mmCIF file of C-alpha atoms in Angstrom:
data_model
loop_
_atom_site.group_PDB
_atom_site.id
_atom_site.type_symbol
_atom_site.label_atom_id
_atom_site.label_comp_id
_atom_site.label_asym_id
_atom_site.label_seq_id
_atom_site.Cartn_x
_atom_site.Cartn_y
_atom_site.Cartn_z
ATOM 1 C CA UNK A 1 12.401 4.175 -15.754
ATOM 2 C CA UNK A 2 9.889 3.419 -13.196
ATOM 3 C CA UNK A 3 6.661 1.882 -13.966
ATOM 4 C CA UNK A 4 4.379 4.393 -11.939
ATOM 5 C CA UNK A 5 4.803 7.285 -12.081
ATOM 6 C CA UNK A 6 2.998 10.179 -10.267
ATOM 7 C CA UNK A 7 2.756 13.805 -10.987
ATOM 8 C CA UNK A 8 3.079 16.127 -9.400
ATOM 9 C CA UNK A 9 5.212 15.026 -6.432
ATOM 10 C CA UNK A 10 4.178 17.820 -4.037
ATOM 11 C CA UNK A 11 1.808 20.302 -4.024
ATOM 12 C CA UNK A 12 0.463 23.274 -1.836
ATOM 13 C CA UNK A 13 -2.780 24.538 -2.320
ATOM 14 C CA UNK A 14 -5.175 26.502 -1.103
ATOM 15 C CA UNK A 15 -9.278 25.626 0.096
ATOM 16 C CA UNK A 16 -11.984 25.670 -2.559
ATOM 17 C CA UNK A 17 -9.237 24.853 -5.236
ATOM 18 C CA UNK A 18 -9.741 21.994 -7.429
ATOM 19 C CA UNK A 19 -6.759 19.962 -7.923
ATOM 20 C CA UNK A 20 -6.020 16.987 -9.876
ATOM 21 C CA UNK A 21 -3.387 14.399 -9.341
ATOM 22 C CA UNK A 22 -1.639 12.509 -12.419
ATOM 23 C CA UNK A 23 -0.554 8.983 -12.226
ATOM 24 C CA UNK A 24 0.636 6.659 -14.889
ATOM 25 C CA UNK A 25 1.989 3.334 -15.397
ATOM 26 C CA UNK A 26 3.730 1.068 -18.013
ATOM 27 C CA UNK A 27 3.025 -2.077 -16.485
ATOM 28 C CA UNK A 28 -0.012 -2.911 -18.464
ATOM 29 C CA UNK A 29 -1.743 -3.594 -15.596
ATOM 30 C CA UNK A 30 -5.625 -3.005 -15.705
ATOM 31 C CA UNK A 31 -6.291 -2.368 -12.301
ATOM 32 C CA UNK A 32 -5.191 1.107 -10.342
ATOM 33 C CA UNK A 33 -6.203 2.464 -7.506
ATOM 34 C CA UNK A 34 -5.842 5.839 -5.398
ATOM 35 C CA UNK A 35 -4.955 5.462 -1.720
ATOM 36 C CA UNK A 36 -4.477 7.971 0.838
ATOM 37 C CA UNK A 37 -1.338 8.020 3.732
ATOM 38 C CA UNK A 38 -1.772 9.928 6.768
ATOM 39 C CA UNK A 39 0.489 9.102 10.058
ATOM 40 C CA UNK A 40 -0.713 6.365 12.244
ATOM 41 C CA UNK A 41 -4.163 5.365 9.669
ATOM 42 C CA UNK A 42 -1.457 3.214 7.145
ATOM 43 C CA UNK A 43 -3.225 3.755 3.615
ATOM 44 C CA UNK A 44 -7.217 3.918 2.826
ATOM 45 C CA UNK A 45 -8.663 3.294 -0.411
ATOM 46 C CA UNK A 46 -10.265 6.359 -2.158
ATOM 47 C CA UNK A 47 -10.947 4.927 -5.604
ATOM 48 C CA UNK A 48 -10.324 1.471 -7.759
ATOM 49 C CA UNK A 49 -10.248 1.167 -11.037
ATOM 50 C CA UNK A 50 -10.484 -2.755 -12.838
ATOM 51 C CA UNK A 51 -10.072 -1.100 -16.264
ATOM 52 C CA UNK A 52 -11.293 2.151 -18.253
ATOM 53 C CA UNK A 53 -15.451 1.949 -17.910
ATOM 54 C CA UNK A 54 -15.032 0.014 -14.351
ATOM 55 C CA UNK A 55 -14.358 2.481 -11.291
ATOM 56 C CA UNK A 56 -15.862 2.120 -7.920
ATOM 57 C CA UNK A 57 -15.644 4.217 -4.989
ATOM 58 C CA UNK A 58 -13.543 2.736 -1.818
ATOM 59 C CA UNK A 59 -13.449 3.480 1.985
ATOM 60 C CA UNK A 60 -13.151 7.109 1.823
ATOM 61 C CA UNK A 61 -14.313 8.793 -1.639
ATOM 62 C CA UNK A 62 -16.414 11.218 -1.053
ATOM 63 C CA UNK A 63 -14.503 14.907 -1.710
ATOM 64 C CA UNK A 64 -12.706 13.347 -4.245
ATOM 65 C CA UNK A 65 -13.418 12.077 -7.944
ATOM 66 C CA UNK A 66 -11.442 9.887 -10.560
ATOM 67 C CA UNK A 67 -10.893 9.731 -14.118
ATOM 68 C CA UNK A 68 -9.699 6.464 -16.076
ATOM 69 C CA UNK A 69 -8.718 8.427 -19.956
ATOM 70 C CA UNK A 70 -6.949 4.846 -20.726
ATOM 71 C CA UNK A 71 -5.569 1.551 -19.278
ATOM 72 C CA UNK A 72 -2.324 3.350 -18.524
ATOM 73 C CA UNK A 73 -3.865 6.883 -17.023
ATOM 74 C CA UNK A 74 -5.701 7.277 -13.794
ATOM 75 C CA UNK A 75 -6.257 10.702 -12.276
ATOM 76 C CA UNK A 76 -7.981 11.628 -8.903
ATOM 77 C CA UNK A 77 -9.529 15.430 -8.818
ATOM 78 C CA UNK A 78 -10.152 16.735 -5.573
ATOM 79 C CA UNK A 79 -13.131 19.384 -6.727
ATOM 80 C CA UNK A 80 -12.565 21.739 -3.654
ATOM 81 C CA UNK A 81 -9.988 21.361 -1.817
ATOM 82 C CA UNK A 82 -10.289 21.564 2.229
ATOM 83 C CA UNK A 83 -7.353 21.368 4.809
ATOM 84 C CA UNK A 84 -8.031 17.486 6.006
ATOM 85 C CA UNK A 85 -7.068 16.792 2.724
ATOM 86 C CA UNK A 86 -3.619 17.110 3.477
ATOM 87 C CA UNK A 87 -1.868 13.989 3.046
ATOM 88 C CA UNK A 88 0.405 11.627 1.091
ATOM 89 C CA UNK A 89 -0.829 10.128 -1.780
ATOM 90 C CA UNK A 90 -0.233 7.033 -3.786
ATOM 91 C CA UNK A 91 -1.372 5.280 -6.973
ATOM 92 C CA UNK A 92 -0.489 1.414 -7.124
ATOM 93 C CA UNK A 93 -1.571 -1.196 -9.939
ATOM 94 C CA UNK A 94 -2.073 -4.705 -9.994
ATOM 95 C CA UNK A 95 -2.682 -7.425 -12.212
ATOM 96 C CA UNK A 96 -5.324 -9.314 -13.014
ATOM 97 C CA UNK A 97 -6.042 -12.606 -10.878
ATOM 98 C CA UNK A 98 -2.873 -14.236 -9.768
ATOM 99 C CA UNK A 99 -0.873 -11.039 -9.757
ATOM 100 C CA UNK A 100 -1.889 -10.076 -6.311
ATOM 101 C CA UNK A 101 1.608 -7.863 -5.938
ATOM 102 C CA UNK A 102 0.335 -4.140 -6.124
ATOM 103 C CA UNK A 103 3.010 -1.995 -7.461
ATOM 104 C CA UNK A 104 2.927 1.788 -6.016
ATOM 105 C CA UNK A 105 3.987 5.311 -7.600
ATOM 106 C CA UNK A 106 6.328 7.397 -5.592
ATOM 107 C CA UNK A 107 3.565 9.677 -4.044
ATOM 108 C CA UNK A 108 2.222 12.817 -4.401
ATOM 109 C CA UNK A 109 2.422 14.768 -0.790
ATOM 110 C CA UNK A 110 -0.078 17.310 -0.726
ATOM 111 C CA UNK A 111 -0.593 20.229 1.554
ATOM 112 C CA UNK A 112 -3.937 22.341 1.348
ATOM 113 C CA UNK A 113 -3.591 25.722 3.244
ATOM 114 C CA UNK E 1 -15.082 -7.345 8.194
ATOM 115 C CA UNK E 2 -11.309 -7.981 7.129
ATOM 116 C CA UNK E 3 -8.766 -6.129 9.115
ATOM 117 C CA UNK E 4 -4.808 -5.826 9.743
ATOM 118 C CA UNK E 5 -3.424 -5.320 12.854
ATOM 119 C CA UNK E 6 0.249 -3.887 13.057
ATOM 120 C CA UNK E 7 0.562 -3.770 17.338
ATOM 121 C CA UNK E 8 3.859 -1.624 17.436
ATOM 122 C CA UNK E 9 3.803 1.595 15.915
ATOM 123 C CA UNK E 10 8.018 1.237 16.704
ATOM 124 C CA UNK E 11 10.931 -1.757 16.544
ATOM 125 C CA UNK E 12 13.707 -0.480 17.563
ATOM 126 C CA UNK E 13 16.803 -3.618 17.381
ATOM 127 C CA UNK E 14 20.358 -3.233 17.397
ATOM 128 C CA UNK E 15 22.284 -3.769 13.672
ATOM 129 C CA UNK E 16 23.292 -7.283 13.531
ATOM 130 C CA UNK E 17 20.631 -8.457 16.105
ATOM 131 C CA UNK E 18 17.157 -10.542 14.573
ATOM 132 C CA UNK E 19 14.441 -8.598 13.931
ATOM 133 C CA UNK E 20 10.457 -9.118 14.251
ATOM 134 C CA UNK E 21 7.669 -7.177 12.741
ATOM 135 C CA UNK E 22 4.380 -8.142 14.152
ATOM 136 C CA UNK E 23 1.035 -8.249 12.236
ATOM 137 C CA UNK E 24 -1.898 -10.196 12.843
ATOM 138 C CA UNK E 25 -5.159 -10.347 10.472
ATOM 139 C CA UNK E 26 -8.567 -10.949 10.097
ATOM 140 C CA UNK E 27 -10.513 -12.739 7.450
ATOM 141 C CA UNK E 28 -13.786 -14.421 6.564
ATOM 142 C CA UNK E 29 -12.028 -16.429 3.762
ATOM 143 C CA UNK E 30 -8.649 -17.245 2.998
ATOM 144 C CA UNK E 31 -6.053 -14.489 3.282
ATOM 145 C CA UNK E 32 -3.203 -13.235 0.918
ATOM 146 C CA UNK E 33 -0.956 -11.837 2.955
ATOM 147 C CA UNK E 34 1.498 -9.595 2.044
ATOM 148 C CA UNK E 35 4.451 -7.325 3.199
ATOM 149 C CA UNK E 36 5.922 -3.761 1.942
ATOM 150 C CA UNK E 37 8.286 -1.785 2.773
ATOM 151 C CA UNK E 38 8.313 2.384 3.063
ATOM 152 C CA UNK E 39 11.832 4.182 2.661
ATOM 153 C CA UNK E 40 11.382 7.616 3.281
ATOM 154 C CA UNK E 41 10.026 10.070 -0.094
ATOM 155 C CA UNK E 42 9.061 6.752 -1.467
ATOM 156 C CA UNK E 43 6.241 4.579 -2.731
ATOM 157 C CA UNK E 44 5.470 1.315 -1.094
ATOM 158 C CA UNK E 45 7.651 -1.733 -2.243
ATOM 159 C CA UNK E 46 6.775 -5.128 -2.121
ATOM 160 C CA UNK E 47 8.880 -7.136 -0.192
ATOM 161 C CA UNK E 48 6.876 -10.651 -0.071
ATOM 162 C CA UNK E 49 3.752 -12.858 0.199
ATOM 163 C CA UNK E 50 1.869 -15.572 1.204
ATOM 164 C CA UNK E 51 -0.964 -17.141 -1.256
ATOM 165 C CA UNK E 52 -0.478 -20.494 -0.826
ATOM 166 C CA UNK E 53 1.842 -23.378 0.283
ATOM 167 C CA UNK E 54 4.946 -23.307 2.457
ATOM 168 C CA UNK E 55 4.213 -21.672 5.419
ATOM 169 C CA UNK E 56 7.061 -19.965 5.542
ATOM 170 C CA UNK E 57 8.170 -17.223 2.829
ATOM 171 C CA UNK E 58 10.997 -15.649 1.791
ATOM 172 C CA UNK E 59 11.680 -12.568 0.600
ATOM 173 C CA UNK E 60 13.858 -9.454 -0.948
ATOM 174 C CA UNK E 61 16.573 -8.542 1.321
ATOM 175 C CA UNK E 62 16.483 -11.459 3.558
ATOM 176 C CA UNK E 63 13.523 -11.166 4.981
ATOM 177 C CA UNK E 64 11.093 -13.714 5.894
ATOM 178 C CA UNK E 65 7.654 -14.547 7.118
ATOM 179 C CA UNK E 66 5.545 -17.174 8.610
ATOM 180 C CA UNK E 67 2.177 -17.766 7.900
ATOM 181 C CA UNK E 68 0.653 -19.026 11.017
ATOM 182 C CA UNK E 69 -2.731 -20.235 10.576
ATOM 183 C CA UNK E 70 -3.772 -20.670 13.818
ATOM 184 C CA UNK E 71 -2.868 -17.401 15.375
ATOM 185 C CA UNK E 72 -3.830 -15.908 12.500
ATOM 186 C CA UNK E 73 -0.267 -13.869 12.411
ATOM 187 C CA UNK E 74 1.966 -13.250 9.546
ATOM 188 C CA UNK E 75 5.347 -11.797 11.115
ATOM 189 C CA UNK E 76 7.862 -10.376 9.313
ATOM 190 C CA UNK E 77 11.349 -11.668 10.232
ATOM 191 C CA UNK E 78 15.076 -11.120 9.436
ATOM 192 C CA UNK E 79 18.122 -13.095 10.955
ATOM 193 C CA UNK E 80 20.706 -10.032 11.100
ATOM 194 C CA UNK E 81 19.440 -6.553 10.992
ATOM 195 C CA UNK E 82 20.671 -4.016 9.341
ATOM 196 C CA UNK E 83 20.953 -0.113 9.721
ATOM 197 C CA UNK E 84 19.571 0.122 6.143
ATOM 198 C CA UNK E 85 17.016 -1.744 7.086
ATOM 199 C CA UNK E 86 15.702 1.490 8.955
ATOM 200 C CA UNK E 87 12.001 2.238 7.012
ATOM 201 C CA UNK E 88 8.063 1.859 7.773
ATOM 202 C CA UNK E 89 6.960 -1.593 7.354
ATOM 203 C CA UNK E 90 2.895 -2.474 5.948
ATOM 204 C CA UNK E 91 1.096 -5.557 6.399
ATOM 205 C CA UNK E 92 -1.377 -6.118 4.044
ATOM 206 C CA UNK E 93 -4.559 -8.882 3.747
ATOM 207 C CA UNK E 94 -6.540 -9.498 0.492
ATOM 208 C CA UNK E 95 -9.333 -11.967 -0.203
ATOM 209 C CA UNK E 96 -12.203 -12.188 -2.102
ATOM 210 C CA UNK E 97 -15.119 -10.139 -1.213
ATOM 211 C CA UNK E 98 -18.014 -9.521 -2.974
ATOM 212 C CA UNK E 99 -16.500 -11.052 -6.293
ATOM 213 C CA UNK E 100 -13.161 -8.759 -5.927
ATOM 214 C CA UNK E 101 -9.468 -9.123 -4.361
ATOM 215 C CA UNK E 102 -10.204 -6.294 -1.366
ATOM 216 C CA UNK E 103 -7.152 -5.393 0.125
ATOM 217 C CA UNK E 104 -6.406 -3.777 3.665
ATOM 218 C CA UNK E 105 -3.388 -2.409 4.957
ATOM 219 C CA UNK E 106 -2.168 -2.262 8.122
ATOM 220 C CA UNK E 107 -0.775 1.248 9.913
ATOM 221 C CA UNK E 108 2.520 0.597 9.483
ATOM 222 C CA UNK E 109 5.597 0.143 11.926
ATOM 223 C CA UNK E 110 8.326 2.202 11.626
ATOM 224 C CA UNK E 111 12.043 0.008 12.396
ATOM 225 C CA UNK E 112 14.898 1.825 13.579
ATOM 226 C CA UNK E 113 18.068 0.292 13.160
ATOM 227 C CA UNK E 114 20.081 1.060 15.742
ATOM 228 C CA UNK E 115 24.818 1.408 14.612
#
C-alpha cells in the first residue's frame, strides 16, 4: 500500500467551484505540505504543515486554503476555483529533523474549465 | 534567496551511453541537496542526497552525484543509461531559514533515453 495517498486523482471543474483535495499518509510523519506542478515552473509550495495547529502559507497561497483534521490528514480547498488553477498537484511528507527525504503522493491533476 | 537551477529543460543520450543531469544551487547556508525522479502519472521519488560527508553519493538505480562545493553544482550521473531511465528529473536544495528546513525545487529536466 502506498504511504501517500491522494484523492481524487483527477478532476475537472468548473470556475467559482470550491474544490477540495484529499491527501493522506501512513508514514507518521508530522510535516506535509501542498505543492503545485505546472510545465517548465518544477513545483511551488502552496501550504506547509509541521503538525495539526502549525500551518503556514508558502510561495503561492493565496486562492487556496488548508486543513490539518490530524497528523495523518491534510486537505487543500481551493474556495473558487479559476482556470490558472489548472495544474498537477502533489502532497509530500517529511520527517522531523534528520529525515530531510520528502515522500510525495501520486498527484491529483486538476483541470478547471 | 535560495534557488535551483536545472539549465536543460532536455538530455537526450543514447541507452548504454553515461548520462549527466545538470543542476547548480544557491544558498546562504549549507545546502541539502537532493535528487527525484518523475515517471510519468506519478509522484516524485527520491532517488538520493547529499547532507554531509563524501562528496560523492550514490543512489537507487545506479545513479550518482557529486557534491561540488566550489561550483556550487550537484550533478546527477549514471555510468550506462538506460531506456527506462526515460522520466523528468528534480533537483532540490534545503537549508535552514528562518528556524525551518525550506526547500526549493528545481524545473525539472526531462531524459530521453534513446534504443
Amino acid at each position: 500500500d502506498a504511504d501517500v495517498t491522494q484523492t481524487p486523482r483527477n478532476r475537472i471543474t468548473k470556475t467559482g467551484k470550491r474544490i477540495m483535495l484529499e491527501c493522506s499518509q501512513t508514514k507518521g510523519h508530522d510535516r506535509m505540505y501542498w505543492y503545485r506542478q505546472d510545465p517548465g515552473l518544477g513545483l511551488r509550495l502552496i501550504y506547509y504543515s509541521f503538525d495539526v495547529k502549525d500551518i503556514n502559507k508558502g510561495e503561492i497561497s493565496d486562492g487556496y486554503s488548508v486543513s490539518r483534521q490530524a497528523q495523518a490528514k491534510f486537505s487543500l480547498s481551493l474556495e473558487s476555483a479559476i482556470p490558472n488553477q489548472t495544474a498537477l498537484y502533489f502532497c509530500a511528507t517529511r520527517g522531523r529533523w534528520g529525515q530531510e527525504t520528502q515522500y510525495f503522493g501520486p498527484g491529483t491533476r486538476l483541470l478547471v474549465l | 534567496a535560495q534557488s535551483v537551477a536545472q539549465p536543460e529543460d532536455q538530455v537526450n543520450v543514447a541507452e548504454g551511453n553515461p548520462l549527466t543531469v545538470k543542476c547548480t544551487y544557491s544558498v546562504s547556508g549549507n545546502p541539502y541537496l537532493f535528487w527525484y525522479v518523475q515517471y510519468p502519472n506519478r509522484g516524485l521519488q527520491f532517488l538520493l542526497k547529499y547532507i554531509t560527508g563524501d562528496n560523492l553519493v550514490k543512489g537507487s538505480y545506479g545513479f550518482e552525484a557529486e557534491f561540488n562545493k566550489s561550483q556550487t553544482s550537484f550533478h546527477l550521473k549514471k555510468p550506462s543509461a538506460l531506456v527506462s531511465d526515460s522520466a523528468l528529473y528534480f533537483c532540490a536544495v534545503s537549508s535552514l531559514i528562518g528556524g525551518y528546513q525550506k526547500v526549493t525545487f528545481g524545473t525539472g529536466t526531462k531524459l530521453q533515453v534513446i534504443p
